[in-house]
Short mmCIF file of C-alpha atoms in Angstrom, two decimals:
data_model
loop_
_atom_site.label_atom_id
_atom_site.label_comp_id
_atom_site.label_asym_id
_atom_site.label_seq_id
_atom_site.Cartn_x
_atom_site.Cartn_y
_atom_site.Cartn_z
CA MET A 11 0.00 0.00 0.00
CA VAL A 12 1.29 3.48 -0.89
CA GLU A 13 1.16 6.02 1.95
CA TRP A 14 -0.27 9.28 0.60
CA PRO A 15 -2.07 11.49 3.15
CA ASP A 16 0.80 13.68 4.45
CA ALA A 17 2.39 14.24 1.05
CA ALA A 18 -0.93 14.85 -0.68
CA GLY A 19 -1.80 17.57 1.79
CA GLY A 20 -5.50 16.86 1.55
CA MET A 21 -5.63 17.48 -2.21
CA ARG A 22 -8.13 15.62 -4.35
CA GLY A 23 -6.75 13.22 -6.91
CA ALA A 24 -7.95 15.30 -9.86
CA ASP A 25 -6.18 18.39 -8.49
CA LEU A 26 -2.97 16.41 -8.12
CA ALA A 27 -3.31 15.18 -11.68
CA GLY A 28 -3.73 18.73 -12.92
CA ALA A 29 -0.65 19.96 -11.08
CA PHE A 30 1.33 16.91 -12.22
CA HIS A 31 0.52 17.74 -15.84
CA ALA A 32 1.17 21.45 -15.50
CA ASP A 33 4.51 21.05 -13.73
CA LEU A 34 6.01 17.95 -15.31
CA VAL A 35 4.16 16.06 -18.04
CA GLY A 36 2.97 19.06 -20.07
CA PRO A 37 6.41 20.73 -20.27
CA LEU A 38 8.02 17.40 -21.23
CA LEU A 39 5.59 16.91 -24.09
CA ALA A 40 5.99 20.50 -25.26
CA GLN A 41 9.77 20.10 -25.31
CA GLN A 42 10.03 16.67 -26.90
CA PHE A 43 6.92 16.69 -29.11
CA PRO A 44 6.33 20.32 -30.10
CA GLY A 45 3.11 20.78 -32.00
CA LEU A 46 1.64 17.47 -30.85
CA ARG A 47 -2.14 17.69 -30.55
CA TYR A 48 -3.10 15.94 -27.34
CA ALA A 49 -5.52 15.98 -24.44
CA ALA A 50 -4.58 15.54 -20.79
CA GLY A 51 -7.10 14.83 -18.07
CA ARG A 52 -8.11 12.64 -15.16
CA MET A 53 -10.18 9.98 -16.88
CA GLY A 54 -10.72 6.27 -16.41
CA SER A 55 -11.22 4.37 -13.17
CA GLY A 56 -11.02 5.79 -9.67
CA SER A 57 -13.28 7.72 -7.31
CA ASP A 58 -11.31 10.89 -7.99
CA VAL A 59 -12.63 10.90 -11.58
CA LEU A 60 -16.07 11.57 -10.05
CA GLY A 61 -14.60 14.02 -7.53
CA LEU A 62 -15.59 11.67 -4.71
CA ASP A 63 -12.21 10.53 -3.39
CA ASP A 64 -11.39 11.01 0.28
CA GLU A 65 -8.70 9.90 2.70
CA MET A 66 -9.84 6.28 2.54
CA SER A 67 -9.55 6.33 -1.26
CA ARG A 68 -5.78 6.59 -0.86
CA ASP A 69 -5.30 3.02 0.29
CA HIS A 70 -5.17 1.70 -3.29
CA ASP A 71 -5.18 2.81 -6.94
CA TRP A 72 -4.92 6.48 -5.97
CA GLY A 73 -2.14 8.94 -6.65
CA LEU A 74 -0.42 10.64 -9.56
CA ARG A 75 -2.64 9.30 -12.30
CA LEU A 76 -3.13 11.05 -15.62
CA THR A 77 -4.48 10.20 -19.08
CA ILE A 78 -2.86 11.49 -22.28
CA LEU A 79 -4.88 11.01 -25.47
CA VAL A 80 -4.08 11.72 -29.11
CA ASP A 81 -6.12 11.55 -32.30
CA GLU A 82 -6.10 8.39 -34.39
CA ASP A 83 -3.89 10.10 -36.97
CA ASP A 84 -1.17 10.42 -34.32
CA ARG A 85 -1.39 6.84 -33.01
CA ALA A 86 2.24 6.16 -34.00
CA VAL A 87 3.45 8.60 -31.36
CA VAL A 88 1.83 6.71 -28.46
CA PRO A 89 4.74 4.28 -27.79
CA GLU A 90 7.21 7.16 -28.14
CA VAL A 91 5.41 9.17 -25.46
CA VAL A 92 5.21 6.12 -23.20
CA ASP A 93 8.94 5.56 -23.60
CA LEU A 94 9.76 9.21 -22.94
CA LEU A 95 7.77 9.32 -19.72
CA GLU A 96 9.28 6.06 -18.49
CA ARG A 97 12.79 7.40 -19.05
CA VAL A 98 12.41 11.01 -17.95
CA LEU A 99 9.79 11.26 -15.20
CA PRO A 100 11.36 11.60 -11.75
CA ASP A 101 10.74 9.11 -8.97
CA ARG A 102 8.81 11.58 -6.86
CA TYR A 103 6.67 14.68 -7.31
CA ARG A 104 5.79 16.88 -4.34
CA GLY A 105 7.18 14.16 -2.14
CA MET A 106 4.84 11.52 -3.61
CA PRO A 107 5.86 8.46 -5.64
CA VAL A 108 5.42 8.81 -9.38
CA ARG A 109 5.68 5.03 -9.85
CA PHE A 110 3.50 2.69 -7.80
CA PRO A 111 1.59 -0.61 -8.11
CA MET A 112 -2.13 -0.87 -8.75
CA THR A 113 -4.86 -3.47 -8.48
CA GLY A 114 -4.38 -5.97 -11.29
CA ASP A 115 -0.91 -4.64 -12.07
CA PRO A 116 1.60 -5.09 -9.22
CA SER A 117 4.48 -3.60 -11.22
CA THR A 118 5.92 -0.35 -9.91
CA ARG A 119 5.66 2.08 -12.81
CA HIS A 120 4.28 5.50 -13.64
CA ARG A 121 0.53 5.78 -14.07
CA VAL A 122 0.31 8.17 -16.98
CA GLY A 123 -1.84 6.30 -19.47
CA VAL A 124 -1.19 7.17 -23.10
CA ASP A 125 -3.59 6.12 -25.86
CA THR A 126 -5.65 7.26 -28.82
CA VAL A 127 -9.05 8.79 -28.11
CA GLY A 128 -10.90 6.04 -29.94
CA ARG A 129 -9.08 3.14 -28.33
CA PHE A 130 -9.41 4.62 -24.84
CA ALA A 131 -13.12 5.27 -25.40
CA ALA A 132 -13.69 1.73 -26.65
CA GLY A 133 -11.94 0.42 -23.55
CA ARG A 134 -14.56 2.15 -21.41
CA LEU A 135 -17.66 1.73 -23.57
CA ALA A 136 -16.97 -1.60 -25.35
CA VAL A 137 -17.76 0.26 -28.58
CA ASN A 138 -15.78 2.96 -30.37
CA PRO A 139 -17.95 6.09 -30.65
CA LEU A 140 -15.71 7.55 -33.35
CA ALA A 141 -16.82 4.75 -35.66
CA GLY A 142 -20.42 5.87 -35.18
CA LEU A 143 -22.95 4.40 -32.77
CA SER A 144 -25.97 2.51 -34.01
CA THR A 145 -29.04 2.47 -31.79
CA ILE A 146 -28.07 -1.05 -30.69
CA ASP A 147 -24.53 0.15 -29.88
CA TRP A 148 -26.04 2.72 -27.53
CA LEU A 149 -27.43 -0.08 -25.38
CA VAL A 150 -23.97 -1.49 -24.63
CA PRO A 151 -22.18 1.22 -22.54
CA THR A 152 -22.77 1.41 -18.80
CA GLY A 153 -23.34 4.68 -17.00
CA GLN A 154 -20.08 4.21 -15.12
CA GLY A 155 -18.23 3.60 -18.37
CA VAL A 156 -19.54 6.86 -19.82
CA LEU A 157 -18.65 8.76 -16.65
CA GLU A 158 -15.09 7.47 -16.87
CA LEU A 159 -14.88 9.33 -20.17
CA THR A 160 -16.90 12.43 -19.38
CA ALA A 161 -16.99 13.18 -15.65
CA GLY A 162 -13.34 13.92 -14.93
CA PRO A 163 -11.55 17.19 -15.66
CA VAL A 164 -9.65 17.78 -18.90
CA PHE A 165 -6.70 20.11 -18.33
CA VAL A 166 -5.76 20.69 -21.94
CA ASP A 167 -7.25 19.49 -25.22
CA THR A 168 -6.04 20.29 -28.72
CA THR A 169 -7.28 17.04 -30.25
CA ARG A 170 -10.03 16.93 -32.84
CA GLU A 171 -11.69 13.86 -31.32
CA LEU A 172 -12.03 14.01 -27.53
CA ALA A 173 -14.49 16.92 -27.33
CA ARG A 174 -16.50 15.28 -30.09
CA VAL A 175 -16.73 12.05 -28.08
CA ARG A 176 -17.61 13.78 -24.82
CA THR A 177 -20.29 15.83 -26.56
CA MET A 178 -21.73 12.74 -28.22
CA LEU A 179 -22.00 11.03 -24.83
CA ARG A 180 -23.97 13.74 -23.09
CA TRP A 181 -27.06 11.57 -23.34
CA TYR A 182 -28.91 8.91 -25.29
CA PRO A 183 -30.54 9.69 -28.63
CA PRO A 184 -34.32 10.22 -28.15
CA ASP A 185 -35.49 6.78 -29.28
CA VAL A 186 -32.85 5.00 -27.20
CA GLU A 187 -33.87 7.06 -24.18
CA ARG A 188 -37.49 6.02 -24.63
CA TYR A 189 -36.49 2.39 -24.95
CA VAL A 190 -34.47 2.31 -21.72
CA LEU A 191 -37.17 4.29 -19.88
CA ALA A 192 -39.81 1.82 -21.06
CA ALA A 193 -37.66 -1.04 -19.79
CA SER A 194 -37.36 0.60 -16.37
CA TRP A 195 -41.11 1.05 -16.02
CA GLN A 196 -41.77 -2.47 -17.27
CA ARG A 197 -39.48 -3.93 -14.60
CA LEU A 198 -41.29 -1.92 -11.93
CA ALA A 199 -44.66 -3.13 -13.19
CA GLU A 200 -43.57 -6.76 -12.99
CA TYR A 201 -42.29 -6.68 -9.39
CA PHE A 202 -44.39 -3.95 -7.75
CA PRO A 203 -47.41 -6.14 -6.79
CA MET A 204 -45.17 -8.78 -5.24
CA VAL A 205 -44.41 -6.51 -2.27
CA GLY A 206 -47.90 -7.09 -0.92
CA ARG A 207 -48.33 -10.63 -2.19
CA THR A 208 -45.23 -11.94 -0.43
CA ALA A 209 -46.09 -10.20 2.83
CA ALA A 210 -49.66 -11.51 2.75
CA SER A 211 -48.23 -15.01 2.27
CA GLY A 212 -46.19 -14.66 5.45
CA ASP A 213 -42.88 -13.85 3.74
CA ASP A 214 -42.04 -10.55 5.41
CA LEU A 215 -38.33 -10.81 4.58
CA GLY A 216 -39.08 -11.46 0.92
CA SER A 217 -41.40 -8.45 0.85
CA ARG A 218 -38.71 -6.23 2.36
CA LEU A 219 -36.12 -7.44 -0.12
CA LEU A 220 -38.47 -6.71 -3.01
CA SER A 221 -39.18 -3.24 -1.62
CA SER A 222 -35.46 -2.46 -1.44
CA ALA A 223 -34.86 -3.71 -4.96
CA LEU A 224 -37.72 -1.56 -6.27
CA ALA A 225 -36.34 1.48 -4.42
CA SER A 226 -33.04 0.92 -6.24
CA ASP A 227 -34.89 0.66 -9.57
CA LEU A 228 -36.72 3.92 -8.87
CA MET A 229 -33.45 5.62 -7.99
CA ARG A 230 -31.94 4.53 -11.30
CA LEU A 231 -35.07 5.66 -13.11
CA ALA A 232 -34.58 9.10 -11.56
CA PHE A 233 -31.13 9.30 -13.16
CA LEU A 234 -32.65 8.45 -16.53
CA LEU A 235 -35.39 11.05 -16.25
CA HIS A 236 -32.86 13.71 -15.27
CA ARG A 237 -30.59 12.65 -18.15
CA ARG A 238 -27.73 11.81 -15.84
CA TRP A 239 -25.50 8.76 -16.20
CA PRO A 240 -25.65 6.56 -13.09
CA PRO A 241 -22.37 5.48 -11.50
CA TYR A 242 -21.70 2.00 -10.21
CA ARG A 243 -23.31 0.99 -6.93
CA LYS A 244 -20.66 2.40 -4.61
CA TRP A 245 -21.57 5.98 -5.52
CA LEU A 246 -25.16 5.59 -6.73
CA GLY A 247 -26.76 7.06 -3.60
CA THR A 248 -24.19 9.84 -3.35
CA LEU A 249 -24.81 11.13 -6.86
CA PHE A 250 -28.55 10.51 -6.55
CA SER A 251 -28.61 13.03 -3.69
CA ARG A 252 -27.52 15.70 -6.20
CA LEU A 253 -30.44 15.18 -8.60
CA LEU A 254 -33.10 17.90 -8.68
CA SER A 255 -35.80 15.48 -7.55
CA ALA A 256 -33.76 13.96 -4.71
CA PRO A 257 -35.30 16.15 -1.95
CA THR A 258 -38.83 14.95 -2.80
CA LEU A 259 -37.86 11.36 -3.61
CA THR A 260 -35.63 10.66 -0.62
CA GLY A 261 -38.49 10.45 1.90
CA PRO A 262 -40.59 7.92 -0.03
CA LEU A 263 -37.54 5.85 -0.96
CA ARG A 264 -36.37 5.74 2.63
CA ALA A 265 -39.84 4.65 3.74
CA THR A 266 -39.76 1.96 1.08
CA VAL A 267 -36.77 0.31 2.73
CA THR A 268 -37.56 1.06 6.39
CA ALA A 269 -41.35 0.91 6.91
CA GLY A 270 -42.49 -2.08 8.95
CA ASP A 271 -45.85 -2.63 7.28
CA TRP A 272 -46.01 -3.69 3.64
CA ARG A 273 -48.87 -1.28 2.97
CA GLU A 274 -46.66 1.61 4.02
CA ARG A 275 -43.89 0.36 1.79
CA GLU A 276 -46.27 -0.06 -1.14
CA GLY A 277 -47.66 3.43 -0.55
CA ALA A 278 -44.14 4.89 -0.50
CA LEU A 279 -43.32 3.11 -3.75
CA ALA A 280 -46.48 4.50 -5.33
CA GLU A 281 -45.60 8.01 -4.14
CA ALA A 282 -42.09 7.81 -5.59
CA ALA A 283 -43.44 6.44 -8.88
CA GLY A 284 -45.92 9.31 -9.03
CA ILE A 285 -43.14 11.87 -8.60
CA LEU A 286 -41.16 10.31 -11.43
CA LEU A 287 -44.22 10.15 -13.67
CA ARG A 288 -44.75 13.88 -13.19
CA ILE A 289 -41.12 14.52 -14.15
CA GLN A 290 -41.57 12.38 -17.25
CA ARG A 291 -44.77 14.18 -18.18
CA ASP A 292 -43.18 17.60 -17.63
CA ARG A 293 -40.39 16.62 -20.00
CA GLY A 294 -42.95 16.08 -22.73
CA LEU A 295 -42.44 12.33 -22.91
CA PRO A 296 -45.42 10.02 -23.55
CA THR A 297 -47.05 9.52 -20.14
CA PRO A 298 -50.60 8.28 -19.49
CA ALA A 299 -52.76 10.11 -16.99
CA SER A 300 -52.87 7.10 -14.68
CA GLY A 301 -49.55 5.63 -13.61
CA VAL A 302 -50.21 3.41 -10.60
CA THR A 303 -53.21 1.12 -10.69
CA ALA A 304 -54.79 -1.91 -9.02
CA PHE A 305 -53.24 -5.27 -9.82
CA TRP A 306 -56.16 -7.17 -11.35
CA ASP A 307 -58.79 -7.59 -8.63
CA ARG A 308 -56.25 -8.26 -5.90
CA PRO A 309 -55.59 -5.81 -3.02
CA TYR A 310 -52.22 -4.73 -4.40
CA ARG A 311 -51.00 -1.97 -6.68
CA THR A 312 -48.62 -1.87 -9.61
CA VAL A 313 -47.37 0.40 -12.39
CA ASP A 314 -49.94 0.59 -15.16
CA SER A 315 -48.72 -1.30 -18.23
CA ALA A 316 -49.76 1.76 -20.25
CA VAL A 317 -46.69 3.60 -18.89
CA PRO A 318 -43.99 1.49 -20.60
CA ALA A 319 -46.28 0.87 -23.58
CA ALA A 320 -46.70 4.60 -24.27
CA LEU A 321 -42.93 5.05 -24.45
CA TYR A 322 -42.30 1.89 -26.45
CA ASP A 323 -45.05 2.63 -28.97
CA SER A 324 -43.59 6.08 -29.67
CA ILE A 325 -40.24 4.65 -30.86
CA THR A 326 -39.66 5.02 -34.59
CA ASP A 327 -36.21 3.45 -34.91
CA PRO A 328 -36.70 0.16 -36.80
CA ASP A 329 -34.27 -1.87 -34.71
CA LEU A 330 -35.36 -0.62 -31.29
CA SER A 331 -39.03 -1.05 -32.17
CA ARG A 332 -38.32 -4.73 -32.94
CA LEU A 333 -36.50 -5.45 -29.69
CA PRO A 334 -38.63 -6.92 -26.91
CA LEU A 335 -40.22 -4.44 -24.54
CA GLY A 336 -38.55 -4.55 -21.15
CA ILE A 337 -35.03 -5.60 -22.15
CA GLY A 338 -33.46 -2.14 -22.13
CA SER A 339 -29.74 -1.40 -21.98
CA LEU A 340 -27.22 -4.08 -21.13
CA GLU A 341 -26.77 -2.90 -17.55
CA GLN A 342 -30.54 -3.05 -17.06
CA TRP A 343 -30.50 -6.83 -17.45
CA VAL A 344 -26.95 -7.70 -16.43
CA ASP A 345 -25.58 -6.57 -13.07
CA ASN A 346 -22.67 -8.98 -12.75
CA VAL A 347 -19.47 -6.93 -12.52
CA GLN A 348 -17.39 -9.49 -14.40
CA ALA A 349 -19.94 -9.82 -17.21
CA LEU A 350 -20.05 -6.04 -17.57
CA SER A 351 -16.30 -5.66 -18.02
CA PRO A 352 -15.69 -4.00 -21.42
CA GLU A 353 -13.98 -7.03 -22.95
CA ARG A 354 -16.95 -9.26 -22.10
CA ARG A 355 -19.66 -6.68 -22.68
CA ALA A 356 -19.15 -6.65 -26.44
CA ALA A 357 -19.73 -10.41 -26.59
CA THR A 358 -22.79 -10.21 -24.33
CA ALA A 359 -24.25 -7.47 -26.50
CA ALA A 360 -24.45 -9.90 -29.42
CA SER A 361 -27.71 -11.00 -27.81
CA TYR A 362 -29.42 -7.88 -29.15
CA ARG A 363 -28.64 -8.75 -32.74
CA ALA A 364 -29.66 -12.35 -32.12
CA TRP A 365 -33.04 -11.14 -30.87
CA LEU A 366 -33.44 -8.92 -33.93
CA ALA A 367 -32.71 -11.89 -36.18
CA THR A 368 -35.57 -13.86 -34.64
CA ARG A 369 -38.21 -11.11 -34.85
#
């Protein structure tokens, strides 16, 4: 483990990266590669990319990390820059080690990643946005993967490609957005009535677990409706608290996971769903007047099937309109961390095209 706190002086990782570039890496590149068009920023993995690192973050994979990106036309310079930095960077900067081990790579070396924009983006998204994204391609990236490209600071950028990629990834295209929203509402509709059914059958624990899972689904739906990419689970609640609707949603969601009686939990779920339906309606998206309804003739409630259907039926893209309702983006139906790794995600995403071939 690398000891950082005293040397870092309480600085955030992104601030250290910016100073590291300004004082050392930037001048080296200007001297040895004058005229090189490149971008430097704090991108990739790490809590500091989201601005959420703290003292505990420093126990692993934290420190003088920086990403240098060049356009595809300049890909030949990448190994030259890597070699230069390995030879010339000092052992320490501001009293901190420049070379240190990381999870998955125990070697002690500098952590300035150098790559092309397209290759780095593909490593985070499992698809290369510079090659153009089909509507099916848009279903492959995870919110965390997008944030690793777009959330961190960029200290300098003279490339032609990075700003283009970051702009492209601001949000889903309209039809893709409607498809993933429809999938979220469909999932809620399928599990909502089980909160009461399990409790009435004597399975209080099962009812509570369902309530918690639905609260998580509603939280993720809030990100979608606010057009914000959700991070991975570690920081989901933290970034949720910054959404505009968080002050009104927090109470119902908390009641969903803490109330002792299933009727209170169901009522809190219905209240949270109603808030999100109003947001959806205010955004001008297809939203029926009634959102939460009785589940057949049983004494339970659920999301009206008209909610996901209204979104799904408004999709005009020929591929998305042929995909099954309720599937959504890859991270809406796969939550296994290993399966969602970029190198496996591309293979998993072949399922979409297989479904299209059968419909």
